[in-house]
């Protein structure tokens, strides 16, 4: 099956710094990538939809200036958490769909972000 | 808008016993249905999916789910569970987002704990 690689798997950063998370589709081109945030014992919350070559579409309540998303190529999307605070600590997961109108999404292994 | 309800947040079951994880959805249009499994600190893995055709779908590791349109349900079942099935299970519906891609909406998840 299609493989999505997410890096890093864990990151600890100081409050006020920025952290970049990468999501790569290894064996397919991903027209669309999605970024989710997962809180403890809760479901996945869609943060934004990232389309290659265009601006990301953010869900209501997600600060676009805090969570910067770049989808510069068909195999790479990045999420940058800017000026991180302890409340940004969470598990972030990306997914990618191969091609337009493809119903199946493939997920990265997730990134555990801890802001101290 | 579509939504997904997983009524049971936790399901403990003894090894080799049968299990059913319930999932109900609401949508005004036809949707695609998925079950994903998540092991600790990992991303999501597709377990099985219903797109069209036979309403009973099976996974390679013994799980099955049946799409019931009249009851808007997609319950997940396994006749005999193993310790290795201990994980979090998410039901999801996929709806065309209108931007050339499908968007997943997840239930809150059900934690399956298999007791030796």
PDB file of C-alpha atoms in Angstrom:
ATOM      1  CA  UNK A   1       0.000   0.000   0.000  1.00  0.00           C
ATOM      2  CA  UNK A   2       0.921   3.654  -0.187  1.00  0.00           C
ATOM      3  CA  UNK A   3       3.360   4.934   2.440  1.00  0.00           C
ATOM      4  CA  UNK A   4       3.294   8.269   4.211  1.00  0.00           C
ATOM      5  CA  UNK A   5       6.274   9.208   6.321  1.00  0.00           C
ATOM      6  CA  UNK A   6       6.062  11.808   9.053  1.00  0.00           C
ATOM      7  CA  UNK A   7       9.087  13.335  10.749  1.00  0.00           C
ATOM      8  CA  UNK A   8       9.996  13.763  13.533  1.00  0.00           C
ATOM      9  CA  UNK A   9       8.083  11.175  15.525  1.00  0.00           C
ATOM     10  CA  UNK A  10       8.781  13.021  18.767  1.00  0.00           C
ATOM     11  CA  UNK A  11       9.946  16.542  19.483  1.00  0.00           C
ATOM     12  CA  UNK A  12      10.410  18.530  22.645  1.00  0.00           C
ATOM     13  CA  UNK A  13      10.832  22.275  22.314  1.00  0.00           C
ATOM     14  CA  UNK A  14      10.979  25.306  24.518  1.00  0.00           C
ATOM     15  CA  UNK A  15       8.055  27.654  24.813  1.00  0.00           C
ATOM     16  CA  UNK A  16       8.289  30.454  22.271  1.00  0.00           C
ATOM     17  CA  UNK A  17      10.225  28.502  19.643  1.00  0.00           C
ATOM     18  CA  UNK A  18       8.922  27.129  16.353  1.00  0.00           C
ATOM     19  CA  UNK A  19       8.736  23.517  15.290  1.00  0.00           C
ATOM     20  CA  UNK A  20       8.442  22.116  11.785  1.00  0.00           C
ATOM     21  CA  UNK A  21       6.815  18.754  11.072  1.00  0.00           C
ATOM     22  CA  UNK A  22       7.233  17.096   7.685  1.00  0.00           C
ATOM     23  CA  UNK A  23       4.823  14.794   5.923  1.00  0.00           C
ATOM     24  CA  UNK A  24       6.050  12.926   2.861  1.00  0.00           C
ATOM     25  CA  UNK A  25       4.308  10.561   0.500  1.00  0.00           C
ATOM     26  CA  UNK A  26       7.037   8.079  -0.391  1.00  0.00           C
ATOM     27  CA  UNK A  27       5.626   6.138  -3.317  1.00  0.00           C
ATOM     28  CA  UNK A  28       2.843   8.281  -4.709  1.00  0.00           C
ATOM     29  CA  UNK A  29       2.024  11.859  -5.512  1.00  0.00           C
ATOM     30  CA  UNK A  30      -0.351  13.442  -3.061  1.00  0.00           C
ATOM     31  CA  UNK A  31      -2.520  16.161  -4.489  1.00  0.00           C
ATOM     32  CA  UNK A  32      -4.125  16.644  -1.098  1.00  0.00           C
ATOM     33  CA  UNK A  33      -2.735  16.273   2.376  1.00  0.00           C
ATOM     34  CA  UNK A  34      -4.567  16.681   5.659  1.00  0.00           C
ATOM     35  CA  UNK A  35      -3.287  17.702   9.068  1.00  0.00           C
ATOM     36  CA  UNK A  36      -4.982  16.457  12.216  1.00  0.00           C
ATOM     37  CA  UNK A  37      -4.505  17.080  15.885  1.00  0.00           C
ATOM     38  CA  UNK A  38      -5.339  14.406  18.405  1.00  0.00           C
ATOM     39  CA  UNK A  39      -5.964  15.245  22.042  1.00  0.00           C
ATOM     40  CA  UNK A  40      -5.637  12.587  24.753  1.00  0.00           C
ATOM     41  CA  UNK A  41      -8.592  10.203  24.731  1.00  0.00           C
ATOM     42  CA  UNK A  42     -10.259  12.183  21.978  1.00  0.00           C
ATOM     43  CA  UNK A  43     -10.743  11.794  18.282  1.00  0.00           C
ATOM     44  CA  UNK A  44      -8.769  13.332  15.484  1.00  0.00           C
ATOM     45  CA  UNK A  45      -9.567  16.945  14.813  1.00  0.00           C
ATOM     46  CA  UNK A  46      -9.007  18.102  11.259  1.00  0.00           C
ATOM     47  CA  UNK A  47      -6.888  21.232  11.323  1.00  0.00           C
ATOM     48  CA  UNK A  48      -6.445  21.988   7.662  1.00  0.00           C
ATOM     49  CA  UNK A  49      -6.516  20.659   4.135  1.00  0.00           C
ATOM     50  CA  UNK A  50      -3.404  21.249   2.113  1.00  0.00           C
ATOM     51  CA  UNK A  51      -3.463  21.302  -1.676  1.00  0.00           C
ATOM     52  CA  UNK A  52      -0.244  21.336  -3.662  1.00  0.00           C
ATOM     53  CA  UNK A  53       0.579  24.758  -5.008  1.00  0.00           C
ATOM     54  CA  UNK A  54      -2.182  26.617  -3.238  1.00  0.00           C
ATOM     55  CA  UNK A  55      -2.989  27.966   0.191  1.00  0.00           C
ATOM     56  CA  UNK A  56      -4.206  25.564   2.820  1.00  0.00           C
ATOM     57  CA  UNK A  57      -7.826  25.562   3.883  1.00  0.00           C
ATOM     58  CA  UNK A  58      -8.097  25.828   7.639  1.00  0.00           C
ATOM     59  CA  UNK A  59     -10.943  24.529   9.750  1.00  0.00           C
ATOM     60  CA  UNK A  60     -12.878  26.903  11.914  1.00  0.00           C
ATOM     61  CA  UNK A  61     -11.078  27.755  15.109  1.00  0.00           C
ATOM     62  CA  UNK A  62      -7.603  26.872  13.843  1.00  0.00           C
ATOM     63  CA  UNK A  63      -5.200  29.799  13.844  1.00  0.00           C
ATOM     64  CA  UNK A  64      -3.577  29.946  10.422  1.00  0.00           C
ATOM     65  CA  UNK A  65      -0.819  32.261  11.652  1.00  0.00           C
ATOM     66  CA  UNK A  66       0.113  29.828  14.374  1.00  0.00           C
ATOM     67  CA  UNK A  67      -0.068  26.650  12.341  1.00  0.00           C
ATOM     68  CA  UNK A  68       1.659  27.381   9.058  1.00  0.00           C
ATOM     69  CA  UNK A  69       1.138  24.809   6.347  1.00  0.00           C
ATOM     70  CA  UNK A  70       3.158  24.585   3.172  1.00  0.00           C
ATOM     71  CA  UNK A  71       2.545  22.081   0.374  1.00  0.00           C
ATOM     72  CA  UNK A  72       5.270  23.008  -2.070  1.00  0.00           C
ATOM     73  CA  UNK A  73       5.480  19.713  -3.919  1.00  0.00           C
ATOM     74  CA  UNK A  74       3.316  16.695  -4.645  1.00  0.00           C
ATOM     75  CA  UNK A  75       5.222  14.633  -2.093  1.00  0.00           C
ATOM     76  CA  UNK A  76       5.821  17.020   0.786  1.00  0.00           C
ATOM     77  CA  UNK A  77       3.701  19.068   3.133  1.00  0.00           C
ATOM     78  CA  UNK A  78       4.992  20.782   6.247  1.00  0.00           C
ATOM     79  CA  UNK A  79       3.275  22.023   9.373  1.00  0.00           C
ATOM     80  CA  UNK A  80       5.103  24.668  11.384  1.00  0.00           C
ATOM     81  CA  UNK A  81       3.912  25.412  14.883  1.00  0.00           C
ATOM     82  CA  UNK A  82       5.065  28.968  15.479  1.00  0.00           C
ATOM     83  CA  UNK A  83       5.806  30.456  18.900  1.00  0.00           C
ATOM     84  CA  UNK A  84       4.809  27.209  20.541  1.00  0.00           C
ATOM     85  CA  UNK A  85       3.187  27.175  23.954  1.00  0.00           C
ATOM     86  CA  UNK A  86       2.538  24.277  26.346  1.00  0.00           C
ATOM     87  CA  UNK A  87      -1.104  24.134  25.230  1.00  0.00           C
ATOM     88  CA  UNK A  88       0.140  23.264  21.722  1.00  0.00           C
ATOM     89  CA  UNK A  89       1.488  19.998  23.097  1.00  0.00           C
ATOM     90  CA  UNK A  90      -0.364  17.263  21.280  1.00  0.00           C
ATOM     91  CA  UNK A  91      -0.155  14.427  18.790  1.00  0.00           C
ATOM     92  CA  UNK A  92      -0.180  15.690  15.216  1.00  0.00           C
ATOM     93  CA  UNK A  93      -0.977  13.345  12.333  1.00  0.00           C
ATOM     94  CA  UNK A  94      -0.903  13.923   8.605  1.00  0.00           C
ATOM     95  CA  UNK A  95      -2.622  11.980   5.870  1.00  0.00           C
ATOM     96  CA  UNK A  96      -2.380  12.014   2.110  1.00  0.00           C
ATOM     97  CA  UNK A  97      -4.581  10.910  -0.739  1.00  0.00           C
ATOM     98  CA  UNK A  98      -3.068   9.712  -4.012  1.00  0.00           C
ATOM     99  CA  UNK A  99      -4.659  11.629  -6.821  1.00  0.00           C
ATOM    100  CA  UNK A 100      -7.834  13.555  -7.184  1.00  0.00           C
ATOM    101  CA  UNK A 101     -11.111  11.997  -6.133  1.00  0.00           C
ATOM    102  CA  UNK A 102      -9.377   9.134  -4.389  1.00  0.00           C
ATOM    103  CA  UNK A 103     -11.446   8.044  -1.425  1.00  0.00           C
ATOM    104  CA  UNK A 104      -8.693   6.419   0.600  1.00  0.00           C
ATOM    105  CA  UNK A 105      -6.332   8.315   2.888  1.00  0.00           C
ATOM    106  CA  UNK A 106      -2.973   7.057   4.116  1.00  0.00           C
ATOM    107  CA  UNK A 107      -1.647   8.246   7.433  1.00  0.00           C
ATOM    108  CA  UNK A 108       1.757   9.176   8.730  1.00  0.00           C
ATOM    109  CA  UNK A 109       2.926   7.703  12.022  1.00  0.00           C
ATOM    110  CA  UNK A 110       2.269  10.923  13.896  1.00  0.00           C
ATOM    111  CA  UNK A 111       4.402  13.440  15.776  1.00  0.00           C
ATOM    112  CA  UNK A 112       4.284  13.813  19.536  1.00  0.00           C
ATOM    113  CA  UNK A 113       4.995  17.482  20.294  1.00  0.00           C
ATOM    114  CA  UNK A 114       5.815  18.491  23.844  1.00  0.00           C
ATOM    115  CA  UNK A 115       6.336  22.161  24.607  1.00  0.00           C
ATOM    116  CA  UNK A 116       8.107  22.862  27.893  1.00  0.00           C
TER     117      UNK A 116
ATOM    118  CA  UNK B   1     -22.724  17.931   7.422  1.00  0.00           C
ATOM    119  CA  UNK B   2     -21.887  14.397   8.367  1.00  0.00           C
ATOM    120  CA  UNK B   3     -21.107  13.058  11.819  1.00  0.00           C
ATOM    121  CA  UNK B   4     -19.952   9.789  13.306  1.00  0.00           C
ATOM    122  CA  UNK B   5     -20.955   8.357  16.671  1.00  0.00           C
ATOM    123  CA  UNK B   6     -19.070   5.636  18.466  1.00  0.00           C
ATOM    124  CA  UNK B   7     -21.154   5.005  21.547  1.00  0.00           C
ATOM    125  CA  UNK B   8     -18.603   2.929  23.439  1.00  0.00           C
ATOM    126  CA  UNK B   9     -15.427   4.724  24.470  1.00  0.00           C
ATOM    127  CA  UNK B  10     -13.959   1.567  26.023  1.00  0.00           C
ATOM    128  CA  UNK B  11     -14.681  -2.104  25.413  1.00  0.00           C
ATOM    129  CA  UNK B  12     -12.939  -4.725  27.565  1.00  0.00           C
ATOM    130  CA  UNK B  13     -13.236  -8.291  26.344  1.00  0.00           C
ATOM    131  CA  UNK B  14     -11.597 -11.578  27.214  1.00  0.00           C
ATOM    132  CA  UNK B  15      -9.242 -13.219  24.778  1.00  0.00           C
ATOM    133  CA  UNK B  16     -10.954 -15.474  22.238  1.00  0.00           C
ATOM    134  CA  UNK B  17     -14.352 -13.916  22.974  1.00  0.00           C
ATOM    135  CA  UNK B  18     -16.344 -12.139  20.248  1.00  0.00           C
ATOM    136  CA  UNK B  19     -16.531  -8.360  20.085  1.00  0.00           C
ATOM    137  CA  UNK B  20     -18.623  -5.720  18.368  1.00  0.00           C
ATOM    138  CA  UNK B  21     -17.630  -2.064  18.155  1.00  0.00           C
ATOM    139  CA  UNK B  22     -20.533   0.116  17.241  1.00  0.00           C
ATOM    140  CA  UNK B  23     -20.550   2.961  14.750  1.00  0.00           C
ATOM    141  CA  UNK B  24     -23.448   5.082  13.571  1.00  0.00           C
ATOM    142  CA  UNK B  25     -23.257   7.942  11.153  1.00  0.00           C
ATOM    143  CA  UNK B  26     -25.456  10.712   9.891  1.00  0.00           C
ATOM    144  CA  UNK B  27     -25.304  12.200   6.446  1.00  0.00           C
ATOM    145  CA  UNK B  28     -27.751  13.555   3.939  1.00  0.00           C
ATOM    146  CA  UNK B  29     -25.845  12.043   1.037  1.00  0.00           C
ATOM    147  CA  UNK B  30     -24.108   8.800   0.262  1.00  0.00           C
ATOM    148  CA  UNK B  31     -20.830   8.330   2.063  1.00  0.00           C
ATOM    149  CA  UNK B  32     -17.912   5.983   2.121  1.00  0.00           C
ATOM    150  CA  UNK B  33     -17.203   4.261   5.433  1.00  0.00           C
ATOM    151  CA  UNK B  34     -13.948   3.226   7.048  1.00  0.00           C
ATOM    152  CA  UNK B  35     -12.556   1.622  10.156  1.00  0.00           C
ATOM    153  CA  UNK B  36      -9.053   2.593  11.228  1.00  0.00           C
ATOM    154  CA  UNK B  37      -6.900   1.112  14.000  1.00  0.00           C
ATOM    155  CA  UNK B  38      -4.371   3.053  16.024  1.00  0.00           C
ATOM    156  CA  UNK B  39      -1.699   1.493  18.219  1.00  0.00           C
ATOM    157  CA  UNK B  40      -0.097   3.629  20.962  1.00  0.00           C
ATOM    158  CA  UNK B  41       1.888   6.603  19.671  1.00  0.00           C
ATOM    159  CA  UNK B  42       1.353   5.607  16.086  1.00  0.00           C
ATOM    160  CA  UNK B  43      -0.656   6.889  13.173  1.00  0.00           C
ATOM    161  CA  UNK B  44      -3.785   5.280  11.813  1.00  0.00           C
ATOM    162  CA  UNK B  45      -3.894   2.128   9.748  1.00  0.00           C
ATOM    163  CA  UNK B  46      -6.808   1.279   7.512  1.00  0.00           C
ATOM    164  CA  UNK B  47      -8.602  -1.818   8.749  1.00  0.00           C
ATOM    165  CA  UNK B  48     -11.403  -2.056   6.207  1.00  0.00           C
ATOM    166  CA  UNK B  49     -13.635   0.091   4.065  1.00  0.00           C
ATOM    167  CA  UNK B  50     -16.988   0.154   2.362  1.00  0.00           C
ATOM    168  CA  UNK B  51     -17.200   2.013  -0.937  1.00  0.00           C
ATOM    169  CA  UNK B  52     -19.895   0.124  -2.815  1.00  0.00           C
ATOM    170  CA  UNK B  53     -21.070  -3.386  -3.627  1.00  0.00           C
ATOM    171  CA  UNK B  54     -21.371  -6.035  -0.943  1.00  0.00           C
ATOM    172  CA  UNK B  55     -22.430  -4.545   2.366  1.00  0.00           C
ATOM    173  CA  UNK B  56     -20.237  -6.986   4.303  1.00  0.00           C
ATOM    174  CA  UNK B  57     -16.547  -6.187   4.154  1.00  0.00           C
ATOM    175  CA  UNK B  58     -13.694  -8.104   5.726  1.00  0.00           C
ATOM    176  CA  UNK B  59     -10.125  -7.427   6.766  1.00  0.00           C
ATOM    177  CA  UNK B  60      -7.198  -9.807   6.509  1.00  0.00           C
ATOM    178  CA  UNK B  61      -6.960 -10.244  10.279  1.00  0.00           C
ATOM    179  CA  UNK B  62     -10.484 -11.506  10.906  1.00  0.00           C
ATOM    180  CA  UNK B  63     -12.453  -8.291  11.408  1.00  0.00           C
ATOM    181  CA  UNK B  64     -15.603  -7.615   9.445  1.00  0.00           C
ATOM    182  CA  UNK B  65     -18.078  -4.764   9.223  1.00  0.00           C
ATOM    183  CA  UNK B  66     -21.510  -4.528   7.714  1.00  0.00           C
ATOM    184  CA  UNK B  67     -22.951  -1.438   6.146  1.00  0.00           C
ATOM    185  CA  UNK B  68     -26.591  -1.025   7.093  1.00  0.00           C
ATOM    186  CA  UNK B  69     -28.105   1.879   5.227  1.00  0.00           C
ATOM    187  CA  UNK B  70     -31.489   1.780   6.938  1.00  0.00           C
ATOM    188  CA  UNK B  71     -29.885   1.927  10.375  1.00  0.00           C
ATOM    189  CA  UNK B  72     -27.024   4.163   9.225  1.00  0.00           C
ATOM    190  CA  UNK B  73     -24.589   1.861  10.945  1.00  0.00           C
ATOM    191  CA  UNK B  74     -21.221   0.298  10.188  1.00  0.00           C
ATOM    192  CA  UNK B  75     -20.482  -1.896  13.196  1.00  0.00           C
ATOM    193  CA  UNK B  76     -17.157  -3.714  13.450  1.00  0.00           C
ATOM    194  CA  UNK B  77     -17.084  -7.313  14.608  1.00  0.00           C
ATOM    195  CA  UNK B  78     -14.618 -10.090  15.260  1.00  0.00           C
ATOM    196  CA  UNK B  79     -15.669 -13.595  16.346  1.00  0.00           C
ATOM    197  CA  UNK B  80     -12.561 -14.269  18.432  1.00  0.00           C
ATOM    198  CA  UNK B  81     -10.164 -11.548  19.584  1.00  0.00           C
ATOM    199  CA  UNK B  82      -6.454 -11.810  20.325  1.00  0.00           C
ATOM    200  CA  UNK B  83      -4.246  -9.878  22.707  1.00  0.00           C
ATOM    201  CA  UNK B  84      -2.696  -8.171  19.695  1.00  0.00           C
ATOM    202  CA  UNK B  85      -6.079  -6.623  18.837  1.00  0.00           C
ATOM    203  CA  UNK B  86      -5.754  -4.281  21.816  1.00  0.00           C
ATOM    204  CA  UNK B  87      -5.804  -0.807  20.264  1.00  0.00           C
ATOM    205  CA  UNK B  88      -7.952   2.231  19.575  1.00  0.00           C
ATOM    206  CA  UNK B  89     -10.457   1.848  16.743  1.00  0.00           C
ATOM    207  CA  UNK B  90     -11.869   4.763  14.805  1.00  0.00           C
ATOM    208  CA  UNK B  91     -14.872   4.748  12.531  1.00  0.00           C
ATOM    209  CA  UNK B  92     -14.864   7.373   9.792  1.00  0.00           C
ATOM    210  CA  UNK B  93     -17.032   8.616   6.956  1.00  0.00           C
ATOM    211  CA  UNK B  94     -15.707  10.174   3.800  1.00  0.00           C
ATOM    212  CA  UNK B  95     -17.558  12.862   1.943  1.00  0.00           C
ATOM    213  CA  UNK B  96     -16.588  14.713  -1.183  1.00  0.00           C
ATOM    214  CA  UNK B  97     -15.311  18.107  -0.081  1.00  0.00           C
ATOM    215  CA  UNK B  98     -15.989  19.823  -3.388  1.00  0.00           C
ATOM    216  CA  UNK B  99     -12.334  20.697  -3.885  1.00  0.00           C
ATOM    217  CA  UNK B 100     -11.376  17.563  -5.760  1.00  0.00           C
ATOM    218  CA  UNK B 101     -10.785  15.528  -2.637  1.00  0.00           C
ATOM    219  CA  UNK B 102     -12.603  13.549   0.009  1.00  0.00           C
ATOM    220  CA  UNK B 103     -12.653  14.663   3.627  1.00  0.00           C
ATOM    221  CA  UNK B 104     -12.760  12.212   6.513  1.00  0.00           C
ATOM    222  CA  UNK B 105     -14.837  12.744   9.627  1.00  0.00           C
ATOM    223  CA  UNK B 106     -13.898  10.548  12.569  1.00  0.00           C
ATOM    224  CA  UNK B 107     -15.785   9.177  15.516  1.00  0.00           C
ATOM    225  CA  UNK B 108     -14.285   9.631  18.972  1.00  0.00           C
ATOM    226  CA  UNK B 109     -12.793   6.195  18.966  1.00  0.00           C
ATOM    227  CA  UNK B 110     -13.290   3.007  20.941  1.00  0.00           C
ATOM    228  CA  UNK B 111     -10.488   1.568  22.999  1.00  0.00           C
ATOM    229  CA  UNK B 112     -10.541  -2.211  22.744  1.00  0.00           C
ATOM    230  CA  UNK B 113      -8.761  -3.938  25.614  1.00  0.00           C
ATOM    231  CA  UNK B 114      -8.301  -7.684  25.318  1.00  0.00           C
ATOM    232  CA  UNK B 115      -7.910  -9.398  28.669  1.00  0.00           C
ATOM    233  CA  UNK B 116      -5.795 -12.560  28.841  1.00  0.00           C
TER     234      UNK B 116
END
